[in-house]
PDB file of C-alpha atoms in Angstrom:
ATOM      1  CA  MET M1464      14.765   1.474  16.704  1.00 87.00           C
ATOM      2  CA  LYS M1465      15.007   2.640  13.237  1.00 93.00           C
ATOM      3  CA  ARG M1466      17.722   3.821  10.622  1.00 95.00           C
ATOM      4  CA  HIS M1467      17.963   5.555   7.297  1.00 97.00           C
ATOM      5  CA  VAL M1468      18.418   3.636   4.082  1.00 97.00           C
ATOM      6  CA  GLU M1469      19.187   4.587   0.764  1.00 98.00           C
ATOM      7  CA  ILE M1470      18.605   2.051  -1.975  1.00 98.00           C
ATOM      8  CA  LYS M1471      19.966   2.490  -5.447  1.00 98.00           C
ATOM      9  CA  TRP M1472      17.567   1.932  -8.434  1.00 96.00           C
ATOM     10  CA  GLN M1473      18.615   2.777 -12.230  1.00 95.00           C
ATOM     11  CA  ASP M1474      19.982   6.181 -11.910  1.00 96.00           C
ATOM     12  CA  GLU M1475      18.021   7.275  -8.868  1.00 98.00           C
ATOM     13  CA  THR M1476      18.076   6.980  -5.249  1.00 98.00           C
ATOM     14  CA  LEU M1477      15.099   5.718  -3.213  1.00 99.00           C
ATOM     15  CA  THR M1478      15.108   6.972   0.314  1.00 99.00           C
ATOM     16  CA  ALA M1479      13.773   4.488   2.831  1.00 99.00           C
ATOM     17  CA  THR M1480      13.514   4.342   6.701  1.00 99.00           C
ATOM     18  CA  LEU M1481      13.591   0.913   8.270  1.00 98.00           C
ATOM     19  CA  TYR M1482      11.860   0.344  11.525  1.00 98.00           C
ATOM     20  CA  VAL M1483      12.891  -2.398  13.635  1.00 96.00           C
ATOM     21  CA  PRO M1484      12.070  -4.127  17.145  1.00 94.00           C
ATOM     22  CA  GLU M1485      14.677  -4.085  20.010  1.00 87.00           C
ATOM     23  CA  LEU M1486      17.237  -6.718  19.155  1.00 76.00           C
ATOM     24  CA  GLY M1487      17.307  -9.604  22.093  1.00 69.00           C
ATOM     25  CA  ASN M1488      20.226 -10.558  20.219  1.00 65.00           C
ATOM     26  CA  GLN M1489      22.219  -9.851  16.849  1.00 69.00           C
ATOM     27  CA  ALA M1490      21.270 -12.933  15.124  1.00 73.00           C
ATOM     28  CA  GLU M1491      17.346 -12.264  15.664  1.00 86.00           C
ATOM     29  CA  THR M1492      15.453 -11.436  12.533  1.00 94.00           C
ATOM     30  CA  PHE M1493      11.931 -10.251  12.179  1.00 96.00           C
ATOM     31  CA  PRO M1494       8.949 -10.786   9.174  1.00 97.00           C
ATOM     32  CA  LEU M1495       9.232  -7.566   7.494  1.00 98.00           C
ATOM     33  CA  ILE M1496       6.123  -5.368   6.356  1.00 99.00           C
ATOM     34  CA  VAL M1497       7.006  -3.198   3.210  1.00 99.00           C
ATOM     35  CA  ILE M1498       4.653   0.076   3.006  1.00 99.00           C
ATOM     36  CA  CYS M1499       3.781   1.249  -0.580  1.00 99.00           C
ATOM     37  CA  HIS M1500       2.663   4.698  -0.390  1.00 99.00           C
ATOM     38  CA  GLY M1501       0.040   6.279  -2.883  1.00 98.00           C
ATOM     39  CA  PHE M1502      -0.126   8.624  -5.458  1.00 98.00           C
ATOM     40  CA  ILE M1503       2.192  11.830  -4.739  1.00 97.00           C
ATOM     41  CA  GLY M1504       2.617  10.555  -1.172  1.00 97.00           C
ATOM     42  CA  SER M1505       5.666   9.849   0.848  1.00 98.00           C
ATOM     43  CA  ARG M1506       7.338   7.018   3.292  1.00 98.00           C
ATOM     44  CA  ILE M1507       5.926   9.543   6.238  1.00 98.00           C
ATOM     45  CA  GLY M1508       2.523   9.396   5.141  1.00 96.00           C
ATOM     46  CA  VAL M1509      -0.313  12.210   5.721  1.00 96.00           C
ATOM     47  CA  ASN M1510      -0.271  13.109   9.300  1.00 95.00           C
ATOM     48  CA  ARG M1511       2.426  10.624   9.710  1.00 96.00           C
ATOM     49  CA  LEU M1512       0.124   7.648   9.189  1.00 98.00           C
ATOM     50  CA  PHE M1513       2.846   5.600   8.102  1.00 98.00           C
ATOM     51  CA  VAL M1514       5.186   6.317  10.848  1.00 98.00           C
ATOM     52  CA  GLU M1515       2.524   5.563  13.411  1.00 98.00           C
ATOM     53  CA  THR M1516       1.604   2.634  11.932  1.00 98.00           C
ATOM     54  CA  ALA M1517       5.267   1.350  11.771  1.00 98.00           C
ATOM     55  CA  ASN M1518       5.828   2.337  15.406  1.00 98.00           C
ATOM     56  CA  GLN M1519       2.830   0.333  16.356  1.00 97.00           C
ATOM     57  CA  LEU M1520       3.707  -2.768  14.181  1.00 98.00           C
ATOM     58  CA  ILE M1521       7.479  -2.816  15.804  1.00 97.00           C
ATOM     59  CA  ARG M1522       5.758  -3.668  19.137  1.00 95.00           C
ATOM     60  CA  ASP M1523       4.261  -6.907  17.389  1.00 96.00           C
ATOM     61  CA  GLY M1524       7.730  -8.125  16.548  1.00 96.00           C
ATOM     62  CA  TYR M1525       7.590  -6.790  12.968  1.00 98.00           C
ATOM     63  CA  ALA M1526      10.344  -4.864  11.035  1.00 98.00           C
ATOM     64  CA  VAL M1527       8.715  -2.310   8.809  1.00 99.00           C
ATOM     65  CA  LEU M1528      10.096  -0.622   5.745  1.00 99.00           C
ATOM     66  CA  CYS M1529       8.794   2.595   4.316  1.00 99.00           C
ATOM     67  CA  PHE M1530      10.270   4.061   1.018  1.00 99.00           C
ATOM     68  CA  ASP M1531       9.527   6.970  -1.283  1.00 99.00           C
ATOM     69  CA  TYR M1532       8.872   6.214  -4.911  1.00 98.00           C
ATOM     70  CA  VAL M1533      10.964   7.830  -7.445  1.00 98.00           C
ATOM     71  CA  GLY M1534      10.369  11.712  -7.120  1.00 97.00           C
ATOM     72  CA  CYS M1535       8.588  11.427  -3.945  1.00 98.00           C
ATOM     73  CA  GLY M1536       9.836  12.499  -0.558  1.00 97.00           C
ATOM     74  CA  GLU M1537      13.194  12.374  -0.366  1.00 98.00           C
ATOM     75  CA  SER M1538      13.805  10.174  -3.342  1.00 98.00           C
ATOM     76  CA  THR M1539      15.489  11.488  -6.314  1.00 98.00           C
ATOM     77  CA  GLY M1540      14.115  11.967  -9.786  1.00 96.00           C
ATOM     78  CA  GLU M1541      10.510  13.028 -11.249  1.00 96.00           C
ATOM     79  CA  TYR M1542       7.299  10.959 -10.326  1.00 96.00           C
ATOM     80  CA  GLY M1543       5.239  12.139 -12.818  1.00 93.00           C
ATOM     81  CA  ARG M1544       7.800  11.043 -15.691  1.00 91.00           C
ATOM     82  CA  SER M1545       7.794   7.167 -15.041  1.00 88.00           C
ATOM     83  CA  GLY M1546       4.513   5.055 -14.812  1.00 96.00           C
ATOM     84  CA  PHE M1547       2.556   2.358 -13.006  1.00 98.00           C
ATOM     85  CA  ASP M1548       4.963  -0.283 -14.195  1.00 98.00           C
ATOM     86  CA  GLN M1549       7.637   1.745 -12.689  1.00 98.00           C
ATOM     87  CA  LEU M1550       6.217   1.898  -9.475  1.00 99.00           C
ATOM     88  CA  VAL M1551       5.781  -2.112  -9.375  1.00 99.00           C
ATOM     89  CA  ALA M1552       9.575  -2.198 -10.819  1.00 98.00           C
ATOM     90  CA  GLN M1553      10.787  -0.177  -7.965  1.00 99.00           C
ATOM     91  CA  THR M1554       8.655  -1.996  -5.323  1.00 99.00           C
ATOM     92  CA  ARG M1555      10.238  -5.277  -6.520  1.00 99.00           C
ATOM     93  CA  HIS M1556      13.666  -3.874  -6.239  1.00 99.00           C
ATOM     94  CA  VAL M1557      13.049  -2.646  -2.714  1.00 99.00           C
ATOM     95  CA  LEU M1558      12.063  -6.125  -1.748  1.00 98.00           C
ATOM     96  CA  LYS M1559      14.783  -7.576  -3.302  1.00 98.00           C
ATOM     97  CA  GLU M1560      17.308  -4.990  -1.499  1.00 98.00           C
ATOM     98  CA  ALA M1561      15.283  -5.899   1.780  1.00 98.00           C
ATOM     99  CA  THR M1562      16.281  -9.652   1.579  1.00 96.00           C
ATOM    100  CA  HIS M1563      19.693  -8.550   2.345  1.00 96.00           C
ATOM    101  CA  PHE M1564      18.912  -6.329   5.663  1.00 96.00           C
ATOM    102  CA  PRO M1565      20.284  -8.717   8.525  1.00 94.00           C
ATOM    103  CA  GLU M1566      17.240  -8.160  10.479  1.00 93.00           C
ATOM    104  CA  VAL M1567      14.654  -9.322   8.013  1.00 96.00           C
ATOM    105  CA  ASN M1568      13.335 -13.092   8.028  1.00 96.00           C
ATOM    106  CA  THR M1569      13.421 -13.158   4.611  1.00 96.00           C
ATOM    107  CA  GLU M1570      10.750 -15.920   4.455  1.00 95.00           C
ATOM    108  CA  ARG M1571       8.149 -13.864   5.900  1.00 97.00           C
ATOM    109  CA  ILE M1572       7.769 -10.325   3.998  1.00 98.00           C
ATOM    110  CA  TYR M1573       4.416  -8.868   3.520  1.00 99.00           C
ATOM    111  CA  LEU M1574       3.286  -5.875   1.631  1.00 99.00           C
ATOM    112  CA  LEU M1575       1.006  -2.922   2.832  1.00 99.00           C
ATOM    113  CA  GLY M1576      -0.574  -0.531   0.061  1.00 99.00           C
ATOM    114  CA  HIS M1577      -2.489   2.435   0.563  1.00 99.00           C
ATOM    115  CA  SER M1578      -4.399   4.450  -2.156  1.00 99.00           C
ATOM    116  CA  LEU M1579      -2.763   3.931  -5.643  1.00 99.00           C
ATOM    117  CA  GLY M1580      -0.172   2.000  -3.528  1.00 99.00           C
ATOM    118  CA  GLY M1581      -2.608  -0.557  -2.936  1.00 99.00           C
ATOM    119  CA  PRO M1582      -2.781  -1.866  -6.688  1.00 99.00           C
ATOM    120  CA  VAL M1583       1.136  -1.435  -6.943  1.00 99.00           C
ATOM    121  CA  ALA M1584       1.470  -3.884  -4.069  1.00 99.00           C
ATOM    122  CA  LEU M1585      -1.089  -6.463  -5.484  1.00 99.00           C
ATOM    123  CA  TYR M1586       0.725  -6.609  -8.836  1.00 99.00           C
ATOM    124  CA  THR M1587       3.852  -6.853  -7.138  1.00 99.00           C
ATOM    125  CA  ALA M1588       2.715  -9.583  -4.889  1.00 99.00           C
ATOM    126  CA  VAL M1589       1.257 -11.396  -7.822  1.00 98.00           C
ATOM    127  CA  SER M1590       4.982 -11.274  -9.292  1.00 98.00           C
ATOM    128  CA  GLU M1591       6.579 -12.278  -6.067  1.00 96.00           C
ATOM    129  CA  PRO M1592       4.940 -15.439  -4.958  1.00 92.00           C
ATOM    130  CA  ASN M1593       6.394 -15.355  -1.687  1.00 95.00           C
ATOM    131  CA  ILE M1594       4.573 -12.791  -0.727  1.00 98.00           C
ATOM    132  CA  ARG M1595       1.896 -14.558   1.524  1.00 96.00           C
ATOM    133  CA  LYS M1596       0.100 -11.595   3.278  1.00 98.00           C
ATOM    134  CA  LEU M1597      -1.062  -8.309   1.520  1.00 99.00           C
ATOM    135  CA  MET M1598      -2.789  -5.369   2.989  1.00 99.00           C
ATOM    136  CA  LEU M1599      -4.783  -2.782   1.166  1.00 99.00           C
ATOM    137  CA  TRP M1600      -5.997   0.544   2.874  1.00 99.00           C
ATOM    138  CA  SER M1601      -8.211   2.588   0.790  1.00 99.00           C
ATOM    139  CA  PRO M1602      -7.382   0.960  -2.452  1.00 99.00           C
ATOM    140  CA  VAL M1603      -7.636   2.454  -6.162  1.00 99.00           C
ATOM    141  CA  ALA M1604      -9.604  -0.167  -8.289  1.00 98.00           C
ATOM    142  CA  HIS M1605      -9.466   1.709 -11.232  1.00 99.00           C
ATOM    143  CA  PRO M1606      -5.945   3.293 -11.604  1.00 98.00           C
ATOM    144  CA  TYR M1607      -6.619   5.135 -15.083  1.00 98.00           C
ATOM    145  CA  LYS M1608     -10.080   6.263 -14.268  1.00 98.00           C
ATOM    146  CA  ASP M1609      -9.417   7.278 -10.501  1.00 98.00           C
ATOM    147  CA  ILE M1610      -6.057   9.180 -10.926  1.00 98.00           C
ATOM    148  CA  VAL M1611      -7.710  11.275 -14.114  1.00 98.00           C
ATOM    149  CA  ARG M1612     -10.448  12.092 -11.707  1.00 97.00           C
ATOM    150  CA  ILE M1613      -8.292  13.291  -8.963  1.00 97.00           C
ATOM    151  CA  VAL M1614      -6.163  15.266 -11.061  1.00 97.00           C
ATOM    152  CA  GLY M1615      -9.062  16.667 -12.994  1.00 97.00           C
ATOM    153  CA  VAL M1616      -9.947  16.231 -16.551  1.00 96.00           C
ATOM    154  CA  ASP M1617      -8.429  19.568 -17.523  1.00 96.00           C
ATOM    155  CA  THR M1618      -5.180  18.838 -16.136  1.00 96.00           C
ATOM    156  CA  TYR M1619      -5.328  15.329 -17.912  1.00 96.00           C
ATOM    157  CA  GLN M1620      -6.212  16.896 -21.400  1.00 94.00           C
ATOM    158  CA  ARG M1621      -3.312  19.519 -20.964  1.00 95.00           C
ATOM    159  CA  ALA M1622      -0.868  16.462 -20.409  1.00 93.00           C
ATOM    160  CA  TRP M1623      -1.585  15.747 -24.104  1.00 91.00           C
ATOM    161  CA  GLN M1624      -1.032  19.181 -25.133  1.00 91.00           C
ATOM    162  CA  TYR M1625       2.211  19.813 -23.529  1.00 91.00           C
ATOM    163  CA  SER M1626       5.373  17.794 -22.525  1.00 87.00           C
ATOM    164  CA  SER M1627       4.474  18.209 -19.045  1.00 91.00           C
ATOM    165  CA  VAL M1628       1.429  19.472 -16.856  1.00 96.00           C
ATOM    166  CA  ASP M1629       1.786  20.782 -13.359  1.00 96.00           C
ATOM    167  CA  TYR M1630      -0.549  18.877 -10.858  1.00 97.00           C
ATOM    168  CA  MET M1631       0.085  19.714  -6.841  1.00 96.00           C
ATOM    169  CA  GLY M1632       3.956  20.751  -7.656  1.00 95.00           C
ATOM    170  CA  TYR M1633       4.554  17.755  -9.680  1.00 96.00           C
ATOM    171  CA  GLY M1634       5.106  17.493 -13.308  1.00 96.00           C
ATOM    172  CA  PHE M1635       3.146  14.741 -15.257  1.00 96.00           C
ATOM    173  CA  THR M1636       3.393  13.591 -18.611  1.00 95.00           C
ATOM    174  CA  SER M1637       0.827  12.040 -20.860  1.00 95.00           C
ATOM    175  CA  ALA M1638       3.027   8.889 -20.544  1.00 96.00           C
ATOM    176  CA  PHE M1639       2.250   8.493 -16.877  1.00 97.00           C
ATOM    177  CA  PHE M1640      -1.439   8.814 -17.042  1.00 97.00           C
ATOM    178  CA  GLU M1641      -1.279   6.327 -20.393  1.00 96.00           C
ATOM    179  CA  SER M1642       0.478   3.828 -18.269  1.00 98.00           C
ATOM    180  CA  LEU M1643      -2.142   3.420 -15.886  1.00 98.00           C
ATOM    181  CA  GLN M1644      -4.658   1.938 -18.684  1.00 97.00           C
ATOM    182  CA  PRO M1645      -3.641  -1.433 -19.038  1.00 97.00           C
ATOM    183  CA  TYR M1646      -3.847  -2.318 -15.411  1.00 98.00           C
ATOM    184  CA  VAL M1647      -7.352  -3.844 -14.008  1.00 98.00           C
ATOM    185  CA  PRO M1648      -6.544  -4.921 -10.441  1.00 99.00           C
ATOM    186  CA  LEU M1649      -9.928  -6.180  -9.906  1.00 98.00           C
ATOM    187  CA  LYS M1650      -9.176  -9.204 -12.191  1.00 98.00           C
ATOM    188  CA  GLU M1651      -5.600  -9.398 -11.396  1.00 98.00           C
ATOM    189  CA  LEU M1652      -5.985 -10.181  -8.101  1.00 98.00           C
ATOM    190  CA  GLN M1653      -7.371 -13.701  -9.174  1.00 98.00           C
ATOM    191  CA  ASN M1654      -3.590 -14.544  -9.745  1.00 98.00           C
ATOM    192  CA  TYR M1655      -2.771 -13.800  -5.932  1.00 98.00           C
ATOM    193  CA  THR M1656      -3.240 -16.881  -3.713  1.00 97.00           C
ATOM    194  CA  GLY M1657      -2.314 -15.238  -0.238  1.00 97.00           C
ATOM    195  CA  ASP M1658      -4.226 -13.841   2.324  1.00 98.00           C
ATOM    196  CA  VAL M1659      -5.613 -10.531   2.213  1.00 98.00           C
ATOM    197  CA  PHE M1660      -7.070  -7.596   4.384  1.00 98.00           C
ATOM    198  CA  ILE M1661      -8.707  -4.460   3.140  1.00 98.00           C
ATOM    199  CA  ALA M1662      -9.700  -1.526   4.887  1.00 98.00           C
ATOM    200  CA  HIS M1663     -11.708   1.696   3.893  1.00 99.00           C
ATOM    201  CA  GLY M1664     -13.274   4.437   5.381  1.00 98.00           C
ATOM    202  CA  THR M1665     -17.056   5.682   4.555  1.00 98.00           C
ATOM    203  CA  ALA M1666     -15.879   8.927   4.378  1.00 98.00           C
ATOM    204  CA  ASP M1667     -13.439   8.565   1.853  1.00 98.00           C
ATOM    205  CA  VAL M1668     -14.224  11.551  -0.920  1.00 97.00           C
ATOM    206  CA  ASP M1669     -11.345  10.145  -3.148  1.00 97.00           C
ATOM    207  CA  ILE M1670     -11.483   6.658  -3.687  1.00 98.00           C
ATOM    208  CA  PRO M1671     -15.226   5.343  -3.259  1.00 98.00           C
ATOM    209  CA  VAL M1672     -15.788   3.097  -0.056  1.00 98.00           C
ATOM    210  CA  GLU M1673     -17.751   0.609  -2.277  1.00 98.00           C
ATOM    211  CA  TYR M1674     -14.309  -0.277  -3.797  1.00 98.00           C
ATOM    212  CA  CYS M1675     -13.675  -2.191  -0.576  1.00 98.00           C
ATOM    213  CA  PHE M1676     -16.563  -4.497  -1.353  1.00 98.00           C
ATOM    214  CA  HIS M1677     -15.529  -5.013  -4.927  1.00 98.00           C
ATOM    215  CA  TYR M1678     -12.094  -6.123  -4.086  1.00 99.00           C
ATOM    216  CA  TYR M1679     -13.447  -8.226  -0.952  1.00 98.00           C
ATOM    217  CA  TYR M1680     -16.061 -10.131  -3.002  1.00 98.00           C
ATOM    218  CA  ALA M1681     -13.793 -10.636  -5.983  1.00 98.00           C
ATOM    219  CA  PHE M1682     -10.869 -11.957  -3.531  1.00 98.00           C
ATOM    220  CA  ARG M1683     -13.676 -14.408  -1.937  1.00 96.00           C
ATOM    221  CA  SER M1684     -14.070 -15.871  -5.200  1.00 97.00           C
ATOM    222  CA  ARG M1685     -10.568 -16.898  -5.487  1.00 97.00           C
ATOM    223  CA  PRO M1686      -9.778 -20.778  -5.073  1.00 95.00           C
ATOM    224  CA  THR M1687      -7.380 -20.487  -2.554  1.00 94.00           C
ATOM    225  CA  GLY M1688      -6.175 -17.472  -0.080  1.00 95.00           C
ATOM    226  CA  LYS M1689      -8.332 -15.981   2.713  1.00 95.00           C
ATOM    227  CA  SER M1690      -9.761 -12.537   2.696  1.00 95.00           C
ATOM    228  CA  ASP M1691     -11.002 -10.204   5.269  1.00 97.00           C
ATOM    229  CA  LYS M1692     -11.796  -6.342   5.545  1.00 97.00           C
ATOM    230  CA  GLU M1693     -12.775  -3.405   7.992  1.00 97.00           C
ATOM    231  CA  ILE M1694     -15.006  -0.667   7.079  1.00 98.00           C
ATOM    232  CA  ILE M1695     -14.441   1.945   9.196  1.00 98.00           C
ATOM    233  CA  LEU M1696     -17.105   4.752   9.882  1.00 97.00           C
ATOM    234  CA  GLU M1697     -16.598   8.483   9.128  1.00 96.00           C
ATOM    235  CA  ALA M1698     -12.761   7.628   8.152  1.00 98.00           C
ATOM    236  CA  ASP M1699     -11.382   9.812   5.123  1.00 98.00           C
ATOM    237  CA  HIS M1700      -9.168   8.713   2.766  1.00 98.00           C
ATOM    238  CA  THR M1701      -5.974   9.050   4.710  1.00 97.00           C
ATOM    239  CA  PHE M1702      -7.599   7.992   8.074  1.00 98.00           C
ATOM    240  CA  SER M1703      -6.956  11.730   9.495  1.00 95.00           C
ATOM    241  CA  ASP M1704      -8.508  11.777  12.770  1.00 93.00           C
ATOM    242  CA  GLY M1705      -6.936   9.951  15.739  1.00 94.00           C
ATOM    243  CA  CYS M1706     -10.214   7.598  16.354  1.00 96.00           C
ATOM    244  CA  SER M1707     -10.317   6.465  12.448  1.00 97.00           C
ATOM    245  CA  ARG M1708      -6.484   5.889  12.622  1.00 97.00           C
ATOM    246  CA  ALA M1709      -6.530   3.757  15.816  1.00 97.00           C
ATOM    247  CA  MET M1710      -9.252   1.629  14.175  1.00 97.00           C
ATOM    248  CA  LEU M1711      -7.320   0.925  11.264  1.00 98.00           C
ATOM    249  CA  ILE M1712      -3.969   0.227  12.808  1.00 98.00           C
ATOM    250  CA  ASP M1713      -5.729  -1.858  15.486  1.00 97.00           C
ATOM    251  CA  SER M1714      -7.655  -3.782  12.902  1.00 97.00           C
ATOM    252  CA  THR M1715      -4.439  -4.385  10.886  1.00 98.00           C
ATOM    253  CA  ARG M1716      -2.643  -5.627  13.697  1.00 97.00           C
ATOM    254  CA  GLU M1717      -5.435  -8.010  14.783  1.00 96.00           C
ATOM    255  CA  TRP M1718      -5.316  -9.291  11.263  1.00 96.00           C
ATOM    256  CA  LEU M1719      -1.570 -10.061  11.160  1.00 96.00           C
ATOM    257  CA  SER M1720      -2.076 -11.774  14.740  1.00 92.00           C
ATOM    258  CA  GLY M1721      -4.746 -14.082  13.651  1.00 88.00           C
ATOM    259  CA  GLU M1722      -6.753 -12.615  16.105  1.00 81.00           C
ATOM    260  CA  ARG M1723      -9.655 -11.603  13.521  1.00 70.00           C
ATOM    261  CA  TYR M1724     -12.196 -14.145  12.900  1.00 52.00           C
ATOM    262  CA  TYR M1725     -12.447 -14.953   9.009  1.00 46.00           C
ATOM    263  CA  LYS M1726     -15.571 -16.205   7.904  1.00 41.00           C
ATOM    264  CA  GLN M1727     -14.844 -17.132   4.132  1.00 38.00           C
ATOM    265  CA  ALA M1728     -18.625 -18.110   3.493  1.00 41.00           C
ATOM    266  CA  GLY M1729     -19.940 -14.883   4.822  1.00 49.00           C
ATOM    267  CA  GLY M1730     -21.710 -13.578   7.837  1.00 44.00           C
ATOM    268  CA  ALA M1731     -20.703 -11.112  10.453  1.00 40.00           C
ATOM    269  CA  VAL M1732     -17.826 -10.596  12.614  1.00 43.00           C
ATOM    270  CA  THR M1733     -18.211  -8.705  15.891  1.00 35.00           C
ATOM    271  CA  ARG M1734     -15.925  -6.233  16.744  1.00 37.00           C
ATOM    272  CA  THR M1735     -15.690  -2.985  18.817  1.00 35.00           C
ATOM    273  CA  LEU M1736     -13.845  -1.070  16.179  1.00 37.00           C
ATOM    274  CA  GLY M1737     -15.911   0.071  12.994  1.00 38.00           C
ATOM    275  CA  TYR M1738     -17.724  -3.162  11.891  1.00 34.00           C
ATOM    276  CA  SER M1739     -17.131  -5.852   9.219  1.00 37.00           C
ATOM    277  CA  ILE M1740     -19.741  -7.467   6.994  1.00 36.00           C
TER     278      ILE M1740
END
């Protein structure tokens, strides 16, 4: 079951889709997973990644909220005229609005972020202590450096010469790139005390798979909170092929359910999907 949702944020409208398991009774509520899409992405995901994820997660009794950031998908506004802080602010606002949905168990709300949505979800989780589970898929680790590399140095430099520069049909201002500079997720994560799952593909040419290890070992150094990871062989940045996608979603579902074996002290986890170290 799903329904279309529109969330007002400042002068804009954020478009969202809420997926909910079939209700046993009208008073039933479900833990909620909010999905944060990546750079110039959408709530659908490349090749319907987030749609398929939501449809699988509702089988496990989760409600899932996928939304478009300002200027992305069906949301109003201009994406490249805001900044990283605005992405976090929008996410926090969506979380606040989600607590009013009658289907949601407000004591169990989790975040899942893909690519740039990874650090956005992380910073949001730090500012919202009730978020006790965080999932990062192919997460950006150095927002400023990674996004400049993706758009290209020429595009970045032109953003400083003109009021706006085009990249993939989106107009970006220099302020957008500048907004990324202060954010250092690998340091900020020390302030998150909940449990974390990180997944990354070895064939990711956009965001290096090494970042998964950087995140994982940094999370492990925290005094509280468990961390786990999944390295998926030959998976690209958006887990485009069917096998990679199944591995990604299945390992995430197993982590959420507690089926995965945590080893905070290190060592291998024997699995049939991908591998963990």
